[in-house]
mmCIF file of C-alpha atoms and ligand atoms in Angstrom:
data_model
loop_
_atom_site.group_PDB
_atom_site.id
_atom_site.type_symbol
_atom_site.label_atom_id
_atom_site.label_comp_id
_atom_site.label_asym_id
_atom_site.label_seq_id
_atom_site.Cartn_x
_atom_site.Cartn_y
_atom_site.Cartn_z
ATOM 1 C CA UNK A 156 0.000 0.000 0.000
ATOM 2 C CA UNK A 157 1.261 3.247 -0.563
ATOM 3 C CA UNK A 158 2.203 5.217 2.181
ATOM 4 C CA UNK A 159 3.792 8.808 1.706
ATOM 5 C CA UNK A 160 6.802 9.586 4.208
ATOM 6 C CA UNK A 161 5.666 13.420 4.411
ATOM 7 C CA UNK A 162 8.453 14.623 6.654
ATOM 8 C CA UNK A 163 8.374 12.013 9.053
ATOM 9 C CA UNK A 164 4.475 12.365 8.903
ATOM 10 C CA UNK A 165 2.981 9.452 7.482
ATOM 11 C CA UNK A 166 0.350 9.680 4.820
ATOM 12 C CA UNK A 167 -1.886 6.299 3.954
ATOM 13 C CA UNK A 168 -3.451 6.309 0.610
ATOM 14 C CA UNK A 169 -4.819 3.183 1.064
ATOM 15 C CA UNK A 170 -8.182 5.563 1.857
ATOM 16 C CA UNK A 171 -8.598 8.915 0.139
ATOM 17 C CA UNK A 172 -7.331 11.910 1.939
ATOM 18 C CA UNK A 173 -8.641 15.710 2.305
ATOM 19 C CA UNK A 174 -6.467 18.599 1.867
ATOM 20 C CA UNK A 175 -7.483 21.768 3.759
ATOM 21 C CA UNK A 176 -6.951 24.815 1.758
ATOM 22 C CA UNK A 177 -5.385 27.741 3.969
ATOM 23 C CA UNK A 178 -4.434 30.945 1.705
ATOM 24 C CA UNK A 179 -2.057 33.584 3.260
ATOM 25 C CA UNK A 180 -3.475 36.117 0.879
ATOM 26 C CA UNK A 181 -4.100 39.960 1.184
ATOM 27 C CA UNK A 182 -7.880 40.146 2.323
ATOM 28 C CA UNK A 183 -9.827 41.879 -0.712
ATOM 29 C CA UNK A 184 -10.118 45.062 1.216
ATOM 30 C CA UNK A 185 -6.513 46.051 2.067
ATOM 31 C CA UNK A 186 -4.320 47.608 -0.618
ATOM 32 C CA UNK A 187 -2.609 44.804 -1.213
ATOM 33 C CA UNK A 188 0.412 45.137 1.429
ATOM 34 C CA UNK A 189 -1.174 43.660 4.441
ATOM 35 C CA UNK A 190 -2.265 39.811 4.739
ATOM 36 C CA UNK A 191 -4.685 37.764 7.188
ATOM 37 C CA UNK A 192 -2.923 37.918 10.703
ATOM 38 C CA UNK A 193 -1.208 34.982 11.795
ATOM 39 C CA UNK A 194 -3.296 34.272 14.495
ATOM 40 C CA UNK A 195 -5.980 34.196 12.149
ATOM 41 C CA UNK A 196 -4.569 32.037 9.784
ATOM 42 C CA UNK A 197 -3.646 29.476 12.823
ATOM 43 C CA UNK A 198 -7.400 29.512 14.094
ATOM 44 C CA UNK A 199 -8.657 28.547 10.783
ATOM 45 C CA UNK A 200 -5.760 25.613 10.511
ATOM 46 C CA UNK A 201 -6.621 24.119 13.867
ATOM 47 C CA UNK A 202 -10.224 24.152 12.727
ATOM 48 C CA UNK A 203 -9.542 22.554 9.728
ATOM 49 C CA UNK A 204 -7.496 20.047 11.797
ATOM 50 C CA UNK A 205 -10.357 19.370 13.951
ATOM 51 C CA UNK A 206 -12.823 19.000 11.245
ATOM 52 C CA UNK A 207 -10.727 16.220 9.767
ATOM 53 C CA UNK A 208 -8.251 17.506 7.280
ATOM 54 C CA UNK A 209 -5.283 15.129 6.455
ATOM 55 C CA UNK A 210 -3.434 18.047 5.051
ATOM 56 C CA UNK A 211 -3.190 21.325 5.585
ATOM 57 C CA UNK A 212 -2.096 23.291 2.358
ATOM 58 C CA UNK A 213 -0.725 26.839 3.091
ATOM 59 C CA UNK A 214 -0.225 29.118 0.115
ATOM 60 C CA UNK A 215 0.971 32.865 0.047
ATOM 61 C CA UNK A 216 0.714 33.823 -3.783
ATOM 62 C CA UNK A 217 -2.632 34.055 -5.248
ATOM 63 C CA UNK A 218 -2.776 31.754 -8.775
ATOM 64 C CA UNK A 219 -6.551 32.538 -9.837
ATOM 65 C CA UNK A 220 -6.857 34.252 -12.870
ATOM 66 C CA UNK A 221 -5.425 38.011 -13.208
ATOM 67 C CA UNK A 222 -3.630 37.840 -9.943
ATOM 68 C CA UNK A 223 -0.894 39.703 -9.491
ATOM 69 C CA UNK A 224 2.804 38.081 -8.681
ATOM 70 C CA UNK A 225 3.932 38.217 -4.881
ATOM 71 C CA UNK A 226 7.983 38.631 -4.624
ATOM 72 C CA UNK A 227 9.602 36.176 -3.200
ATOM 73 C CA UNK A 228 10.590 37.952 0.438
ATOM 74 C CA UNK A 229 6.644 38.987 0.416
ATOM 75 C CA UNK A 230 6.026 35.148 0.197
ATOM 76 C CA UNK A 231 8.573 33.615 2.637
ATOM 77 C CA UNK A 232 7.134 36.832 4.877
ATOM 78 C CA UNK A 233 3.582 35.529 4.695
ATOM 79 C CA UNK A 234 3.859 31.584 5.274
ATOM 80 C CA UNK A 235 6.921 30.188 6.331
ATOM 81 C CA UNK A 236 5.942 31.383 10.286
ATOM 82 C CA UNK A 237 2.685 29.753 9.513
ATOM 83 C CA UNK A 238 4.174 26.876 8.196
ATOM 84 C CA UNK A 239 6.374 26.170 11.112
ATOM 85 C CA UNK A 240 3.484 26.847 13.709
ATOM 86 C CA UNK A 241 1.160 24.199 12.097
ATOM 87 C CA UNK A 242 3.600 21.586 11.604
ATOM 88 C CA UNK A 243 4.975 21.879 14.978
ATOM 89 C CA UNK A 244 1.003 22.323 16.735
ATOM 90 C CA UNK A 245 -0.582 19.233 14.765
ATOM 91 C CA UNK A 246 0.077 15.741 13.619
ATOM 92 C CA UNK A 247 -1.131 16.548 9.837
ATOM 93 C CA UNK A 248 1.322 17.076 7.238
ATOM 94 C CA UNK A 249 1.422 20.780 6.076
ATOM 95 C CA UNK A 250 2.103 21.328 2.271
ATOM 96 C CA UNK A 251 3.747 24.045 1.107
ATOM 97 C CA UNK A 252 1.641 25.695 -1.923
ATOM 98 C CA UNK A 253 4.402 27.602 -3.647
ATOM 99 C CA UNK A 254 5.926 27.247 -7.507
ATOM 100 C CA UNK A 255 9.422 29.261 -5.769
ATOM 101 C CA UNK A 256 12.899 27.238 -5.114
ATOM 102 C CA UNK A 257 13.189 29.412 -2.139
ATOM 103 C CA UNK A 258 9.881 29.187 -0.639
ATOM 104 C CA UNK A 259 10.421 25.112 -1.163
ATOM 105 C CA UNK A 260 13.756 25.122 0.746
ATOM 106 C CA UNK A 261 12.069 27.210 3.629
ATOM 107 C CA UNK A 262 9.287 25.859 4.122
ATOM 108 C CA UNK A 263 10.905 22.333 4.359
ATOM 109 C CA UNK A 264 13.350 23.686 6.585
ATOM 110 C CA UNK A 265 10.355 25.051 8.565
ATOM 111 C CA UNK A 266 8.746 21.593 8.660
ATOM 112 C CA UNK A 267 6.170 21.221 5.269
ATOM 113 C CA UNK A 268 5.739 17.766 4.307
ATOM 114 C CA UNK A 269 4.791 18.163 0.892
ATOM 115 C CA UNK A 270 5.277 21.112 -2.029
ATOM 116 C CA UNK A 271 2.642 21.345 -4.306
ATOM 117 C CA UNK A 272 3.847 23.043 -6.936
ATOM 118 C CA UNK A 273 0.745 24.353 -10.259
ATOM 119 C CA UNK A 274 3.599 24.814 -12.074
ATOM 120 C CA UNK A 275 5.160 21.091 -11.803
ATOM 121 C CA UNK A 276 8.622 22.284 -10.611
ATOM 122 C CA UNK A 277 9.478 24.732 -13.748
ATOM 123 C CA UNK A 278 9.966 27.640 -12.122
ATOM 124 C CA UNK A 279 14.116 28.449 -11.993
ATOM 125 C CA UNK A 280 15.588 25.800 -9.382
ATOM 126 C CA UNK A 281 12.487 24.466 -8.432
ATOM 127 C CA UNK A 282 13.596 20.636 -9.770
ATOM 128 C CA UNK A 283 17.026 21.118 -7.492
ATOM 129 C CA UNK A 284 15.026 22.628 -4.398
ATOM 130 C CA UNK A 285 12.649 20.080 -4.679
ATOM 131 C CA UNK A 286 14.695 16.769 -5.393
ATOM 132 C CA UNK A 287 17.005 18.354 -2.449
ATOM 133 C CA UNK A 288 13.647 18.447 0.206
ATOM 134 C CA UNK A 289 13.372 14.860 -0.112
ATOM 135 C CA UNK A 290 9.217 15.488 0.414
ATOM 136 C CA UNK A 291 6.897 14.616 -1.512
ATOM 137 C CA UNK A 292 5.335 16.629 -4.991
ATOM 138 C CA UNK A 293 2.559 17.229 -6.561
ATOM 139 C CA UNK A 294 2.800 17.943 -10.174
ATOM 140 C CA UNK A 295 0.093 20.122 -11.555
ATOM 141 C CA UNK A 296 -0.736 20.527 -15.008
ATOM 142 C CA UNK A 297 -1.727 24.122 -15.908
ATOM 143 C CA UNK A 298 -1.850 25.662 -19.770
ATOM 144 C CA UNK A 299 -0.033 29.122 -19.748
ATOM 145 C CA UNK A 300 0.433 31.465 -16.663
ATOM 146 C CA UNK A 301 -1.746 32.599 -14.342
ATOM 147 C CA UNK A 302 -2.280 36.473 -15.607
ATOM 148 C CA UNK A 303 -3.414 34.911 -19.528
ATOM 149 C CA UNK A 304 -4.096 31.006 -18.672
ATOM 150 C CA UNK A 305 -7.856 31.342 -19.163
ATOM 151 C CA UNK A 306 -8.110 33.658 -22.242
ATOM 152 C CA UNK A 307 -8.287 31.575 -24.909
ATOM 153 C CA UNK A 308 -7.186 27.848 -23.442
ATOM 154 C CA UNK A 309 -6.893 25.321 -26.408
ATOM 155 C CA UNK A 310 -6.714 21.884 -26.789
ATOM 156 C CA UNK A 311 -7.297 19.201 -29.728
ATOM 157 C CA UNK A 312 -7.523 16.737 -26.877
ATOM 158 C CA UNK A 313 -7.442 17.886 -23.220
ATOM 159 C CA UNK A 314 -6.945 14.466 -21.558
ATOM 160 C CA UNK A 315 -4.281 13.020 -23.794
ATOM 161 C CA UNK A 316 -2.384 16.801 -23.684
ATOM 162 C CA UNK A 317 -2.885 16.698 -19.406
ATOM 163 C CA UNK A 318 -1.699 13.259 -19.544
ATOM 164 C CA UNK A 319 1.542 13.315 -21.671
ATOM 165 C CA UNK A 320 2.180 17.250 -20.039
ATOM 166 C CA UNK A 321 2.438 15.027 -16.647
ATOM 167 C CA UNK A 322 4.361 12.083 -17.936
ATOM 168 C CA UNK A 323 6.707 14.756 -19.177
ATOM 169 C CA UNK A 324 6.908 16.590 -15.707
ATOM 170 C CA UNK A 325 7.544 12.366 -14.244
ATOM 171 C CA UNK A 326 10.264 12.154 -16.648
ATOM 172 C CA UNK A 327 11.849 15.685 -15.590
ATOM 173 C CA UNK A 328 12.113 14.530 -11.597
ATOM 174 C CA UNK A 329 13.397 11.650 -12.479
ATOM 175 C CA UNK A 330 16.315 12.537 -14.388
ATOM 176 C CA UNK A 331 16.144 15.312 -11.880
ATOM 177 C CA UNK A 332 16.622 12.324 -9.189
ATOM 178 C CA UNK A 333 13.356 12.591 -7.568
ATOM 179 C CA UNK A 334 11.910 9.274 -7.391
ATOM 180 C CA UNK A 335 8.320 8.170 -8.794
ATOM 181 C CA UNK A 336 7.023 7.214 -5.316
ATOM 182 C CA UNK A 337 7.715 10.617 -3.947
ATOM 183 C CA UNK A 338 5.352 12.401 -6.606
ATOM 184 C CA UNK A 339 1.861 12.982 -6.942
ATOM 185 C CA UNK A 340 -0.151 13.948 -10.260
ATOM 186 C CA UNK A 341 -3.235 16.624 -10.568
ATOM 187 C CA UNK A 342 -4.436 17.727 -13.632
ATOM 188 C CA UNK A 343 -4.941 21.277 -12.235
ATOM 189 C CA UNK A 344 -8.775 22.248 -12.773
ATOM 190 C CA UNK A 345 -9.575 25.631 -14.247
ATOM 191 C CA UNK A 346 -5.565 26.150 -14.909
ATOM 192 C CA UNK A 347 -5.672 27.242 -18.619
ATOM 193 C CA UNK A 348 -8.978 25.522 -18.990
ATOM 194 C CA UNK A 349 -12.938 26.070 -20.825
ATOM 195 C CA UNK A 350 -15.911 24.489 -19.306
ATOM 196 C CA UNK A 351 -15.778 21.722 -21.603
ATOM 197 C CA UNK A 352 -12.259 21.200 -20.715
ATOM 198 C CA UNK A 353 -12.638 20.833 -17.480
ATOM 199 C CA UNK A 354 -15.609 18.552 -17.545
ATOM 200 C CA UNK A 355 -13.791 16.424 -19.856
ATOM 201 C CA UNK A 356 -11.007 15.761 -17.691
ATOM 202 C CA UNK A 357 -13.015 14.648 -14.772
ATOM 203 C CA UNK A 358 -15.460 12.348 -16.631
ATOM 204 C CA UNK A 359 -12.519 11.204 -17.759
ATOM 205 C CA UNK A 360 -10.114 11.479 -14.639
ATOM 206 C CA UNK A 361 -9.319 7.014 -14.421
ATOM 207 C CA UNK A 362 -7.397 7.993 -17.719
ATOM 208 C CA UNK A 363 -4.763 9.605 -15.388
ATOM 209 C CA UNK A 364 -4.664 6.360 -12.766
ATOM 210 C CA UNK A 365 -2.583 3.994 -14.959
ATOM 211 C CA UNK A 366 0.778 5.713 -14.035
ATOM 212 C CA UNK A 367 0.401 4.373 -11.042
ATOM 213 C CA UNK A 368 0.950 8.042 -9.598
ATOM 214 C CA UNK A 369 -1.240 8.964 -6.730
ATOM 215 C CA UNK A 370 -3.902 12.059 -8.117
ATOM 216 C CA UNK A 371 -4.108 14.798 -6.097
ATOM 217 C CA UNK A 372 -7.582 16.728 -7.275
ATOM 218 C CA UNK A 373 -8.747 20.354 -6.864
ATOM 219 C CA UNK A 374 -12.162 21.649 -8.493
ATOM 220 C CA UNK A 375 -13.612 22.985 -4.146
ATOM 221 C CA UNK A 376 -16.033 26.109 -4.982
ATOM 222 C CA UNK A 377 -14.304 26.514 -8.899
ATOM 223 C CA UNK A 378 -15.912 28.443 -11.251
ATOM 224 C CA UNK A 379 -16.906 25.119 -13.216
ATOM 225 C CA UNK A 380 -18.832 24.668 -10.237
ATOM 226 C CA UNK A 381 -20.608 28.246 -10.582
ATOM 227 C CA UNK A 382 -20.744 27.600 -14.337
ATOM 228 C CA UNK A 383 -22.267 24.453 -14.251
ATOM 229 C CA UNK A 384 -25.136 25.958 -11.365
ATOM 230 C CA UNK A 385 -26.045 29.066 -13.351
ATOM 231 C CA UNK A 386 -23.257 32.312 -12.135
ATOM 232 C CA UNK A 387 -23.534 30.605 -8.705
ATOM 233 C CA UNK A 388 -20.885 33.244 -6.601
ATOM 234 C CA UNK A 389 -17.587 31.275 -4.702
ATOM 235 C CA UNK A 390 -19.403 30.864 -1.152
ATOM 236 C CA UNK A 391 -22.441 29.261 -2.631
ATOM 237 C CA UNK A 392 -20.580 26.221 -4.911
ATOM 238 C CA UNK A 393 -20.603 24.088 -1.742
ATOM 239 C CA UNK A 394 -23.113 21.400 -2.564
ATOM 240 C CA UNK A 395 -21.619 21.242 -6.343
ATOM 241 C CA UNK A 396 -18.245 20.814 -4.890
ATOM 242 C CA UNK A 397 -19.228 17.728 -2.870
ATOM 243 C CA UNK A 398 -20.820 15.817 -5.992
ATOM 244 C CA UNK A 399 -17.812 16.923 -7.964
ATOM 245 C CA UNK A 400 -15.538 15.381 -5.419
ATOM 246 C CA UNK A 401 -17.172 12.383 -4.835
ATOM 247 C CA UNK A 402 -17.185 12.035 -8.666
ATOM 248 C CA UNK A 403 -13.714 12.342 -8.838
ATOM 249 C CA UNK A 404 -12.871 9.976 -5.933
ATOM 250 C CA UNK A 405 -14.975 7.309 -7.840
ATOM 251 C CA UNK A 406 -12.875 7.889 -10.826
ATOM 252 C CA UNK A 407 -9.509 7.562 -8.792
ATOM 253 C CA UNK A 408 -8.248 10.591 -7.006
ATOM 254 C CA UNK A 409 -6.438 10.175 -3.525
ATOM 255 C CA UNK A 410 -6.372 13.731 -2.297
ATOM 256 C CA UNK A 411 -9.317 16.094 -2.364
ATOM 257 C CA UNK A 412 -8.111 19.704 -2.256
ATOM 258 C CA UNK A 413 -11.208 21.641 -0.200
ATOM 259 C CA UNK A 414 -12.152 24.601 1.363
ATOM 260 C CA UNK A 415 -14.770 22.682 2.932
ATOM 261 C CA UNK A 416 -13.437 20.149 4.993
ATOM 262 C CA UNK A 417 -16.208 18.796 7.054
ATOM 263 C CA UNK A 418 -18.478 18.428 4.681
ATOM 264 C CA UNK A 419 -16.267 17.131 2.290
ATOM 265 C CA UNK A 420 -15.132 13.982 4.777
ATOM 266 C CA UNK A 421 -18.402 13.283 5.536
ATOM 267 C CA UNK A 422 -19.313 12.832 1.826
ATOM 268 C CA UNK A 423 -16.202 10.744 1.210
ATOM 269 C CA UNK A 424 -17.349 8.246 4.100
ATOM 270 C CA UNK A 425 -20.202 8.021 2.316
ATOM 271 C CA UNK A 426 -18.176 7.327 -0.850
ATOM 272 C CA UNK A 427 -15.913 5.000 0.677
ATOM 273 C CA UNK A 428 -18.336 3.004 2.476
ATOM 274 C CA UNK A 429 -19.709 2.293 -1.376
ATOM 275 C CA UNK A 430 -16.553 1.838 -2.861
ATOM 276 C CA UNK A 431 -15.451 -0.432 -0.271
ATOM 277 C CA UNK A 432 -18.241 -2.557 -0.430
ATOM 278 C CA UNK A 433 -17.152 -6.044 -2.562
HETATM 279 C C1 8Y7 B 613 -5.171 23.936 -7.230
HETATM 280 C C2 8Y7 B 613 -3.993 24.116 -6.500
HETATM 281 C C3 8Y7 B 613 -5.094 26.000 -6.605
HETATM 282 C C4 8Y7 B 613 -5.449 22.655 -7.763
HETATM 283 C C5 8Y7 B 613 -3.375 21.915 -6.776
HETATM 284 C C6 8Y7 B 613 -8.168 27.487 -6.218
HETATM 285 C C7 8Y7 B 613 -2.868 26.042 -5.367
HETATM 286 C C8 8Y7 B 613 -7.049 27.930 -7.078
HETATM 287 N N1 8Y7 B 613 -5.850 25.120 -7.264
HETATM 288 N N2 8Y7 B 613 -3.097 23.117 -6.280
HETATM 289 N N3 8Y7 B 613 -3.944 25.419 -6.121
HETATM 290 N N4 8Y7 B 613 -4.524 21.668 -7.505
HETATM 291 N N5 8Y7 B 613 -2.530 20.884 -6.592
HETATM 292 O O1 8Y7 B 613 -9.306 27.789 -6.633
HETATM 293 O O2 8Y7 B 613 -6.441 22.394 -8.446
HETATM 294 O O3 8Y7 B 613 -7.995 26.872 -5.166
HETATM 295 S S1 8Y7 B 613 -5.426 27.691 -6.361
#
């Protein structure tokens, strides 16, 4: 069975796993130089904890659509104290959600258990600071950058494109000298993606399973969710979120990345307790 060693924090994928989602982000109404107090941030960790997150995924840059790029000293300002705090307060790994070598090597050093990187380690040093961190990675797929991704995404064939962009990303570790069994595989919802797109990929997410890679899936309160329900706004995709992650467990993912993590383990039980059954 496969059991991730995330910094001495073991992580069974034997059953599927939830990912809290904590962002270190300016709140929309400061000017942009201020982010959520620490004590904040902890409060809503601990909660997650308690709720029954596995993970705990702390990220300090913003990747939707249009944001604007956080320097590197704004970034390591923002989570690594975070970082540190949860990983030393609670049993959970914490993953470090960050596409900068830097920000890797710190926030390993500060006790992160996983990077998960949307832009699959290409960022400048990002394959050294990664193989060197010796946690584990999950490789997103995402079409362009962040400012432009969603503009005009193309594909001929979105699954088969996802799928050999990721087998190309598995071949880059490895020669890198990261090894298979430390990475993880997500084919990065709404990164660079239509409607259609999206929808393809998870009707279609078991296509992904056969590398034998672990998939790590994201679509919590996505505007494929708000699509799909009529211009639903972010705070009201909950109940679209939970069929979309059940669907995706069903067709293979390991890791559910949520904002909603109590309701989202109480739908997996329900999932699981189906699955499981012979
Ligand atoms: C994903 C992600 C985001 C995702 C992974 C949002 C950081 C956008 N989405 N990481 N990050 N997969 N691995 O809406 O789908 O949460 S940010």
């Amino acid at each position: 069975m496969m059991v991730l060693d995330c910094a001495g924090k073991p992580l069974d994928l034997a059953r599927p796993k939830v990912m809290g989602i904590l962002n270190i982000t300016p709140d929309s109404f400061s000017d942009g130089g201020e982010y959520i107090a620490p004590d904040k941030a902890l409060f809503q960790a601990e909660r997650m904890v308690e709720e029954g997150a596995d993970i705990i995924d702390v990220g300090g840059e913003s990747t939707r659509p249009g944001a604007l790029a956080v320097s590197e000293q704004q970034e390591l300002d923002r989570v690594i104290p975070i970082v540190a705090a949860i990983a030393a307060e609670y049993p959970v790994p914490v993953s470090i959600d960050t596409s900068k070598a830097t920000v890797m090597k710190e926030a390993v050093a500060a006790g992160a258990g996983l990077i998960n990187d949307v832009m699959a380690l290409r960022a400048p040093g990002a394959l050294d600071a990664a193989g060197k961190s010796l946690v584990p990675v999950c490789l997103m797929h995402m079409q362009g950058e962040p400012r432009s991704m969603q503009s005009n995404p193309i594909y001929a064939d979105v699954v088969s494109e996802v799928r050999a962009f990721l087998e190309a990303r598995v071949a880059a570790c490895e020669t890198a000298g990261i090894s298979r069994n430390r990475l993880l595989l997500d084919p990065g919802f709404g990164f660079g993606k239509t409607l259609d797109h999206n929808l393809d990929l998870l009707k279609n997410l078991s296509a992904l399973t056969d590398t034998g890679l672990p998939l790590l899936v994201g679509i919590s309160r996505k505007s494929m969710i708000g699509a799909i329900l009529g211009d639903r706004s972010s705070g009201q995709r909950l109940y679209g979120s939970l069929a979309a992650a059940v669907m995706a467990l069903e067709r293979g993912a390991s890791i559910l990345r949520v904002h909603d993590v109590k309701p989202t383990v109480d739908a997996l039980k329900l999932a699981v307790a189906l699955l499981e059954r012979p």
